[in-house]
DNA sequence: AGAGCTCTTGTACGGTGTACGAGACCTGGT
DNA sequence: ACCAGGTCTCGTACACCGTACAAGAGCTCT
């Protein structure tokens, strides 16, 4: 077991997944174990949000004192890393295998990834902060990697294609989920919250002056469909763009193979 | 002026930019003003990172007590919002206007945006959390919007094209900057840190077993070029994919205009 | 001189993560 | 039966955080 203070001294090894550690078993008086701790954290994170999770509250939820948790875990960050990897397990890799070709596979992966980010609003901020090399996260990465390989793109182009697609999904899911979180905090539906925000904008002379023209677009967008429809549609369109782009790059490589490419 | 407790009661209005507030002037004994506070925060954030910035430390840096800051600002979050918008100002919009066509404009905007995220590692986590509707952020948004309009893409496709490009940049910049931050914390160069991480991977039998094949790719990638070259190249390739994708969508719309599109 | 505004400070409250040491419980060896 | 040693839980304490509140300092205007 590694104390938090020691962990900080060697940040290169600062992921739970890079420490060889014994899983400490849960036969104790309180019936605690790491799985129960992680499951409870996920529940609380989903309900209350990242900033509201504290060791003391989590412990209370489990009928235990804060310091008991430290028997199973070195730091609070560890709990978050475990929780994140557990959530990565929600991505249905079997369904991806069943898809017809790489285009559908990318769409499925992207959609599932996005859903995961939106369902668990604390994931986006956390995912940017930790290494994400737990077993489930790696399985997802591997699947993404294999899928991109199927496109026929040359080896040195694959990482950028992966980036283009999945960093987009990360960014999109982040915005979408933060928007949902804000709406929820304000006690409104997303549509109400959107209208409210646009109005706040319109009431501010400095802002409306600067973005003249933008307001009409905002209005137009929600006049026909609800926000959730728009989120889905925009996401689908963006994936169209990305897939079309990959196809073009593959075709260009076929025309001018290896090195002869300008 | 709005107390933090009151602000929390109405989260829909929870951005500095949506409060009409007087800028309180800095003729006081300590020579403080909001610009000085924001500038100092940015300096400290760049040097020490988001988690290390506290009101007490910031105040000490300015030769003042923590509570003095609250004369100019309602909450710590306000400072972050101001700092973020100030940093958005680093994106050189004039240079974008000088570019030849929308392709170059997108490239320039994307590159500048990415550079900003990497230079200020605290931006990514913060940007996901606040509304980002300060004057500079809005000017950038407007420019992005205008640029996408130039592509000729139909109105309802534009938001998704904007998303595809700039959410990708956000995600990419986030990863790149977090990687840099971790390397710096470990006291290594990025290349050293990368080799070190890959080795940590290789030493872990569970991981290497699972991602068999991945290791070779990782090795191959850094055997020729340094990481910073790879970051640049992958980013450029990904933009190629995105721009090619947009071109395809524009062409498809030209073939099968309005509504006749399946 | 005194009123009033602008700005700064000291003190205090309720929270946080977690280090440390004392104890409770169970198990196996004698 | 006893006790040593591991496994697990807890109480206390420390340093730090954001910030509410009220008292005061300094300046300007009447």
Short mmCIF file of C-alpha atoms (C1' of nucleotides) in Angstrom, two decimals, chain B residues 25 28 30 64-65 67-68 71-72, chain C residues 6-14:
data_model
loop_
_atom_site.label_atom_id
_atom_site.label_comp_id
_atom_site.label_asym_id
_atom_site.label_seq_id
_atom_site.Cartn_x
_atom_site.Cartn_y
_atom_site.Cartn_z
CA UNK B 25 -11.89 50.83 -9.29
CA UNK B 28 -7.27 51.94 -2.94
CA UNK B 30 -3.15 48.39 -2.03
CA UNK B 64 -2.90 41.60 0.37
CA UNK B 65 -5.22 39.41 2.43
CA UNK B 67 -10.72 38.86 1.76
CA UNK B 68 -9.52 41.95 -0.10
CA UNK B 71 -14.13 43.52 -3.07
CA UNK B 72 -13.48 43.09 -6.78
"C1'" DT C 6 -14.15 53.10 -0.93
"C1'" DC C 7 -11.20 49.75 0.26
"C1'" DT C 8 -8.64 46.46 3.60
"C1'" DT C 9 -8.37 43.46 7.36
"C1'" DG C 10 -9.11 39.93 11.46
"C1'" DT C 11 -11.66 36.53 12.98
"C1'" DA C 12 -14.48 32.63 12.56
"C1'" DC C 13 -17.31 28.72 10.51
"C1'" DG C 14 -17.93 24.67 8.29
#
